[in-house]
Amino acid sequence: MELTGTFTRPIQDLRVFDFRPKTAGIRYGVALLLALINALLRSDHAIFSNEFEFPWSIFWYGFLFVFVVCSSSWIATSILKKRLFETGELNPATASKFLVVNVIVALIVYSCLYWAINGQIYPRHYFLYFILTIAVVSIENLIYLLYCSFQSPDFSIDKPQTASTDLIISMGQKQIILPQREIELIELKNELILFHSKGKVITSQFESMEALEKLLSAELFFRANRQVIINRHTIKEIKKGENRKLSIQLNGSIPIQGISVSRYRRKDLLTWIKTQRP
């Protein structure tokens, strides 16, 4: 991990913010721990005293409450992940937006739950748990963002050993066969995946760039960033950019130039470009 002035980490695959057993275990594990701490702190007797009885009702009430609140904020950020992390990086700005959205959603859900349980708002009681809710959601999401920051740029993308030489692309009611060697560049734009091939632009209906990437030849194509996949034969030159980034200039009539590669991907790009051309 590098820290250069401002903390940044690349997020090539936004599915890290989706529901998965591994990430669910981390997030709900934190919720379970916080519910346990809350129950122990609210016990009438010291933990190791003879009179101590574990407050199960407080524990389960607290866990279910945190479970509902955290799940709601998680669903919201999964839906908004493309807007929250449109730069493809985890940095102080994107992390702050992520936390703010989580807190806002959590407080809306908390207020609804509080009203449903109590029938009215008791100011002192309401604001006490209001603050606790903010603390719980913030802690849970900060730990989750820390987990995300340690994921590799190619999180959960498993490339096959071999790839088909042709792609079958759906276009409305018809399908076309496009040889991979004829694809100059693949671009994600306005939620659509565009294939640049021999001066033409073909709009596809692939589910995601990640799904498409699994079908491509690893020797022929490189994922420069979240929005662009390039064919090695279209690369004209690679220039050094600011903050140790690289800038790729392309051949031909492709109307996209200066494709940015983050400093975290520069080593992968340089290693890939030196491999034997297929």
Tab-separated table of C-alpha atoms in Angstrom:
chain	number	residue	atom	x	y	z
A	1	MET	CA	0.000	0.000	0.000
A	2	GLU	CA	1.279	3.437	-0.849
A	3	LEU	CA	0.617	6.685	0.876
A	4	THR	CA	1.629	9.667	-1.183
A	5	GLY	CA	0.158	12.828	0.230
A	6	THR	CA	-3.424	11.676	-0.004
A	7	PHE	CA	-4.482	8.108	0.672
A	8	THR	CA	-5.848	6.504	-2.504
A	9	ARG	CA	-6.497	2.922	-3.534
A	10	PRO	CA	-7.843	1.680	-6.881
A	11	ILE	CA	-11.175	-0.141	-7.059
A	12	GLN	CA	-11.271	-1.929	-10.397
A	13	ASP	CA	-14.263	-4.103	-9.480
A	14	LEU	CA	-17.178	-2.395	-7.713
A	15	ARG	CA	-18.648	-5.777	-6.832
A	16	VAL	CA	-16.584	-5.489	-3.654
A	17	PHE	CA	-19.544	-3.392	-2.395
A	18	ASP	CA	-22.154	-6.038	-3.235
A	19	PHE	CA	-23.536	-8.686	-0.908
A	20	ARG	CA	-21.172	-11.666	-0.697
A	21	PRO	CA	-20.790	-14.279	2.060
A	22	LYS	CA	-17.254	-13.095	2.835
A	23	THR	CA	-18.093	-9.403	3.054
A	24	ALA	CA	-21.366	-10.163	4.860
A	25	GLY	CA	-19.381	-12.058	7.466
A	26	ILE	CA	-17.163	-9.026	8.026
A	27	ARG	CA	-19.972	-6.453	8.211
A	28	TYR	CA	-22.382	-8.486	10.325
A	29	GLY	CA	-19.515	-9.738	12.457
A	30	VAL	CA	-18.844	-6.120	13.401
A	31	ALA	CA	-22.570	-5.610	14.087
A	32	LEU	CA	-22.608	-8.719	16.307
A	33	LEU	CA	-19.558	-7.510	18.242
A	34	LEU	CA	-21.066	-4.058	18.791
A	35	ALA	CA	-24.355	-5.614	19.997
A	36	LEU	CA	-22.389	-7.793	22.422
A	37	ILE	CA	-20.458	-4.813	23.809
A	38	ASN	CA	-23.708	-2.853	24.190
A	39	ALA	CA	-25.347	-5.743	26.093
A	40	LEU	CA	-22.396	-6.153	28.460
A	41	LEU	CA	-22.179	-2.416	29.162
A	42	ARG	CA	-25.894	-2.297	30.026
A	43	SER	CA	-25.801	-5.297	32.385
A	44	ASP	CA	-26.779	-4.593	36.002
A	45	HIS	CA	-23.825	-6.577	37.366
A	46	ALA	CA	-20.145	-6.952	36.622
A	47	ILE	CA	-19.262	-9.683	34.120
A	48	PHE	CA	-17.380	-11.948	36.543
A	49	SER	CA	-19.583	-11.396	39.600
A	50	ASN	CA	-21.790	-14.170	41.019
A	51	GLU	CA	-24.922	-12.146	40.240
A	52	PHE	CA	-24.058	-11.677	36.536
A	53	GLU	CA	-26.561	-12.971	33.996
A	54	PHE	CA	-26.047	-12.361	30.341
A	55	PRO	CA	-28.723	-9.881	29.116
A	56	TRP	CA	-29.926	-11.912	26.145
A	57	SER	CA	-32.951	-9.734	25.441
A	58	ILE	CA	-30.802	-6.586	25.223
A	59	PHE	CA	-28.266	-8.423	23.048
A	60	TRP	CA	-30.787	-9.749	20.509
A	61	TYR	CA	-32.737	-6.505	20.427
A	62	GLY	CA	-29.537	-4.584	19.793
A	63	PHE	CA	-28.273	-7.020	17.149
A	64	LEU	CA	-31.562	-7.088	15.214
A	65	PHE	CA	-31.721	-3.299	15.330
A	66	VAL	CA	-28.146	-2.934	14.064
A	67	PHE	CA	-28.751	-5.683	11.477
A	68	VAL	CA	-31.734	-3.851	9.963
A	69	VAL	CA	-30.056	-0.430	10.026
A	70	CYS	CA	-26.754	-1.639	8.545
A	71	SER	CA	-28.484	-3.788	5.919
A	72	SER	CA	-30.505	-0.801	4.740
A	73	SER	CA	-27.437	1.383	4.354
A	74	TRP	CA	-25.608	-1.464	2.615
A	75	ILE	CA	-28.397	-1.895	0.059
A	76	ALA	CA	-28.394	1.852	-0.622
A	77	THR	CA	-24.643	2.052	-1.211
A	78	SER	CA	-24.708	-1.079	-3.401
A	79	ILE	CA	-27.244	0.667	-5.634
A	80	LEU	CA	-25.293	3.951	-5.639
A	81	LYS	CA	-21.783	2.447	-5.864
A	82	LYS	CA	-21.175	3.612	-9.444
A	83	ARG	CA	-21.927	7.221	-8.497
A	84	LEU	CA	-20.021	7.063	-5.224
A	85	PHE	CA	-16.899	5.557	-6.802
A	86	GLU	CA	-17.122	6.890	-10.367
A	87	THR	CA	-13.412	7.752	-10.273
A	88	GLY	CA	-12.544	4.102	-9.655
A	89	GLU	CA	-10.579	5.055	-6.541
A	90	LEU	CA	-11.048	4.839	-2.794
A	91	ASN	CA	-9.777	8.130	-1.384
A	92	PRO	CA	-10.838	10.582	1.351
A	93	ALA	CA	-13.448	12.212	-0.925
A	94	THR	CA	-15.128	8.973	-2.059
A	95	ALA	CA	-14.881	7.467	1.437
A	96	SER	CA	-16.589	10.555	2.886
A	97	LYS	CA	-19.439	10.331	0.349
A	98	PHE	CA	-19.794	6.623	1.130
A	99	LEU	CA	-20.039	7.279	4.885
A	100	VAL	CA	-22.465	10.207	4.489
A	101	VAL	CA	-24.866	8.150	2.358
A	102	ASN	CA	-24.700	5.276	4.832
A	103	VAL	CA	-25.388	7.554	7.791
A	104	ILE	CA	-28.310	9.337	6.094
A	105	VAL	CA	-29.998	6.058	5.133
A	106	ALA	CA	-29.326	4.583	8.576
A	107	LEU	CA	-30.881	7.579	10.332
A	108	ILE	CA	-34.002	7.419	8.158
A	109	VAL	CA	-34.418	3.719	8.950
A	110	TYR	CA	-33.627	4.345	12.627
A	111	SER	CA	-36.273	7.059	12.889
A	112	CYS	CA	-38.885	4.810	11.274
A	113	LEU	CA	-38.023	1.929	13.605
A	114	TYR	CA	-38.047	4.180	16.657
A	115	TRP	CA	-41.478	5.551	15.784
A	116	ALA	CA	-42.852	2.069	15.053
A	117	ILE	CA	-41.609	0.695	18.395
A	118	ASN	CA	-42.393	3.629	20.675
A	119	GLY	CA	-45.326	5.272	18.925
A	120	GLN	CA	-43.850	8.726	19.477
A	121	ILE	CA	-40.545	10.541	19.859
A	122	TYR	CA	-39.023	10.967	23.322
A	123	PRO	CA	-36.394	13.646	22.612
A	124	ARG	CA	-33.719	12.655	25.136
A	125	HIS	CA	-34.062	8.936	24.493
A	126	TYR	CA	-34.341	9.440	20.719
A	127	PHE	CA	-31.215	11.608	20.400
A	128	LEU	CA	-29.172	9.318	22.654
A	129	TYR	CA	-29.770	6.374	20.345
A	130	PHE	CA	-29.527	8.724	17.381
A	131	ILE	CA	-25.893	9.352	18.320
A	132	LEU	CA	-25.287	5.652	19.027
A	133	THR	CA	-26.699	4.748	15.602
A	134	ILE	CA	-24.327	7.172	13.880
A	135	ALA	CA	-21.420	5.709	15.863
A	136	VAL	CA	-22.342	2.090	15.067
A	137	VAL	CA	-22.867	2.703	11.329
A	138	SER	CA	-19.686	4.793	11.051
A	139	ILE	CA	-17.541	2.197	12.844
A	140	GLU	CA	-19.007	-0.668	10.820
A	141	ASN	CA	-18.457	1.136	7.504
A	142	LEU	CA	-14.981	2.391	8.360
A	143	ILE	CA	-13.914	-1.186	9.091
A	144	TYR	CA	-15.516	-2.285	5.825
A	145	LEU	CA	-13.738	0.447	3.838
A	146	LEU	CA	-10.468	-0.613	5.463
A	147	TYR	CA	-11.161	-4.143	4.232
A	148	CYS	CA	-11.896	-2.826	0.718
A	149	SER	CA	-8.661	-0.832	0.690
A	150	PHE	CA	-6.633	-4.029	1.050
A	151	GLN	CA	-8.296	-5.746	-1.904
A	152	SER	CA	-6.142	-6.101	-4.996
A	153	PRO	CA	-7.100	-4.072	-8.092
A	154	ASP	CA	-8.370	-7.260	-9.742
A	155	PHE	CA	-10.671	-8.173	-6.823
A	156	SER	CA	-12.785	-11.244	-7.632
A	157	ILE	CA	-11.965	-11.200	-11.341
A	158	ASP	CA	-10.784	-14.667	-12.322
A	159	LYS	CA	-9.472	-14.794	-15.866
A	160	PRO	CA	-9.810	-18.126	-17.649
A	161	GLN	CA	-6.712	-19.804	-19.033
A	162	THR	CA	-8.103	-19.686	-22.548
A	163	ALA	CA	-10.548	-17.365	-24.276
A	164	SER	CA	-12.614	-17.672	-27.400
A	165	THR	CA	-11.152	-15.922	-30.458
A	166	ASP	CA	-14.590	-14.487	-31.278
A	167	LEU	CA	-17.187	-12.612	-29.252
A	168	ILE	CA	-20.914	-13.020	-29.781
A	169	ILE	CA	-22.445	-9.587	-29.229
A	170	SER	CA	-26.173	-9.032	-28.772
A	171	MET	CA	-27.580	-5.976	-30.534
A	172	GLY	CA	-31.309	-5.699	-29.967
A	173	GLN	CA	-32.936	-8.737	-31.578
A	174	LYS	CA	-29.835	-9.870	-33.445
A	175	GLN	CA	-26.373	-11.145	-32.621
A	176	ILE	CA	-23.111	-10.527	-34.407
A	177	ILE	CA	-19.777	-12.326	-34.254
A	178	LEU	CA	-16.806	-10.040	-33.682
A	179	PRO	CA	-13.251	-11.458	-33.818
A	180	GLN	CA	-11.238	-10.316	-30.825
A	181	ARG	CA	-8.280	-9.273	-32.989
A	182	GLU	CA	-10.523	-6.691	-34.704
A	183	ILE	CA	-11.495	-4.995	-31.416
A	184	GLU	CA	-9.344	-1.910	-30.947
A	185	LEU	CA	-10.814	-0.654	-27.698
A	186	ILE	CA	-13.743	-1.363	-25.370
A	187	GLU	CA	-15.316	1.549	-23.509
A	188	LEU	CA	-17.891	1.837	-20.731
A	189	LYS	CA	-19.931	4.994	-21.324
A	190	ASN	CA	-23.299	6.012	-19.860
A	191	GLU	CA	-23.876	2.457	-18.575
A	192	LEU	CA	-23.324	1.046	-22.098
A	193	ILE	CA	-20.378	-1.032	-23.351
A	194	LEU	CA	-19.022	0.208	-26.682
A	195	PHE	CA	-16.722	-1.755	-28.996
A	196	HIS	CA	-14.454	0.291	-31.261
A	197	SER	CA	-13.597	-1.789	-34.334
A	198	LYS	CA	-12.268	-0.616	-37.712
A	199	GLY	CA	-13.709	2.875	-37.389
A	200	LYS	CA	-17.107	1.585	-36.225
A	201	VAL	CA	-18.646	1.745	-32.767
A	202	ILE	CA	-20.807	-1.206	-31.738
A	203	THR	CA	-23.091	-0.886	-28.702
A	204	SER	CA	-23.419	-4.135	-26.772
A	205	GLN	CA	-25.695	-5.553	-24.125
A	206	PHE	CA	-23.101	-7.248	-21.930
A	207	GLU	CA	-23.978	-7.362	-18.237
A	208	SER	CA	-20.749	-5.684	-17.122
A	209	MET	CA	-17.151	-4.969	-18.033
A	210	GLU	CA	-16.133	-7.659	-15.547
A	211	ALA	CA	-18.242	-10.314	-17.294
A	212	LEU	CA	-16.814	-9.236	-20.658
A	213	GLU	CA	-13.250	-9.228	-19.391
A	214	LYS	CA	-13.488	-12.941	-18.565
A	215	LEU	CA	-14.122	-13.692	-22.243
A	216	LEU	CA	-11.174	-11.707	-23.580
A	217	SER	CA	-7.657	-12.898	-24.301
A	218	ALA	CA	-5.402	-11.852	-21.407
A	219	GLU	CA	-2.470	-11.577	-23.832
A	220	LEU	CA	-4.335	-9.300	-26.236
A	221	PHE	CA	-6.334	-7.056	-23.878
A	222	PHE	CA	-5.557	-4.978	-20.780
A	223	ARG	CA	-8.000	-3.337	-18.359
A	224	ALA	CA	-6.533	0.160	-18.126
A	225	ASN	CA	-9.171	1.424	-15.704
A	226	ARG	CA	-12.832	0.909	-14.853
A	227	GLN	CA	-14.011	2.469	-18.114
A	228	VAL	CA	-11.544	1.178	-20.710
A	229	ILE	CA	-10.079	-2.099	-21.999
A	230	ILE	CA	-7.395	-1.726	-24.679
A	231	ASN	CA	-5.980	-3.964	-27.406
A	232	ARG	CA	-2.169	-4.037	-27.283
A	233	HIS	CA	-1.948	-3.513	-31.063
A	234	THR	CA	-3.663	-0.127	-30.806
A	235	ILE	CA	-1.093	1.313	-28.391
A	236	LYS	CA	1.091	3.967	-30.010
A	237	GLU	CA	3.055	5.100	-26.973
A	238	ILE	CA	2.969	5.191	-23.193
A	239	LYS	CA	3.844	8.451	-21.442
A	240	LYS	CA	4.538	9.271	-17.826
A	241	GLY	CA	1.777	11.273	-16.177
A	242	GLU	CA	1.334	13.093	-12.893
A	243	ASN	CA	1.516	11.318	-9.541
A	244	ARG	CA	3.293	8.305	-11.117
A	245	LYS	CA	0.370	7.570	-13.414
A	246	LEU	CA	0.772	6.505	-17.043
A	247	SER	CA	-0.984	7.904	-20.106
A	248	ILE	CA	-1.660	5.678	-23.138
A	249	GLN	CA	-1.802	7.163	-26.639
A	250	LEU	CA	-3.529	5.048	-29.309
A	251	ASN	CA	-3.142	4.428	-33.043
A	252	GLY	CA	-5.791	4.754	-35.714
A	253	SER	CA	-9.016	6.696	-35.721
A	254	ILE	CA	-10.092	5.982	-32.149
A	255	PRO	CA	-11.451	9.264	-30.701
A	256	ILE	CA	-10.073	8.490	-27.253
A	257	GLN	CA	-6.570	9.489	-26.259
A	258	GLY	CA	-4.607	9.946	-23.069
A	259	ILE	CA	-6.094	6.901	-21.323
A	260	SER	CA	-5.043	7.103	-17.691
A	261	VAL	CA	-3.539	4.156	-15.812
A	262	SER	CA	-3.138	4.606	-12.048
A	263	ARG	CA	0.184	4.188	-10.314
A	264	TYR	CA	-1.148	0.957	-8.809
A	265	ARG	CA	-1.669	-0.526	-12.289
A	266	ARG	CA	1.455	0.833	-13.972
A	267	LYS	CA	3.574	-2.186	-13.046
A	268	ASP	CA	0.909	-4.560	-14.412
A	269	LEU	CA	0.723	-2.551	-17.650
A	270	LEU	CA	4.486	-2.458	-18.178
A	271	THR	CA	4.790	-6.181	-17.448
A	272	TRP	CA	1.911	-6.970	-19.814
A	273	ILE	CA	3.250	-4.801	-22.639
A	274	LYS	CA	6.626	-6.593	-22.504
A	275	THR	CA	5.101	-10.059	-22.938
A	276	GLN	CA	5.358	-11.744	-26.332
A	277	ARG	CA	2.749	-10.485	-28.760
A	278	PRO	CA	0.191	-13.129	-29.764
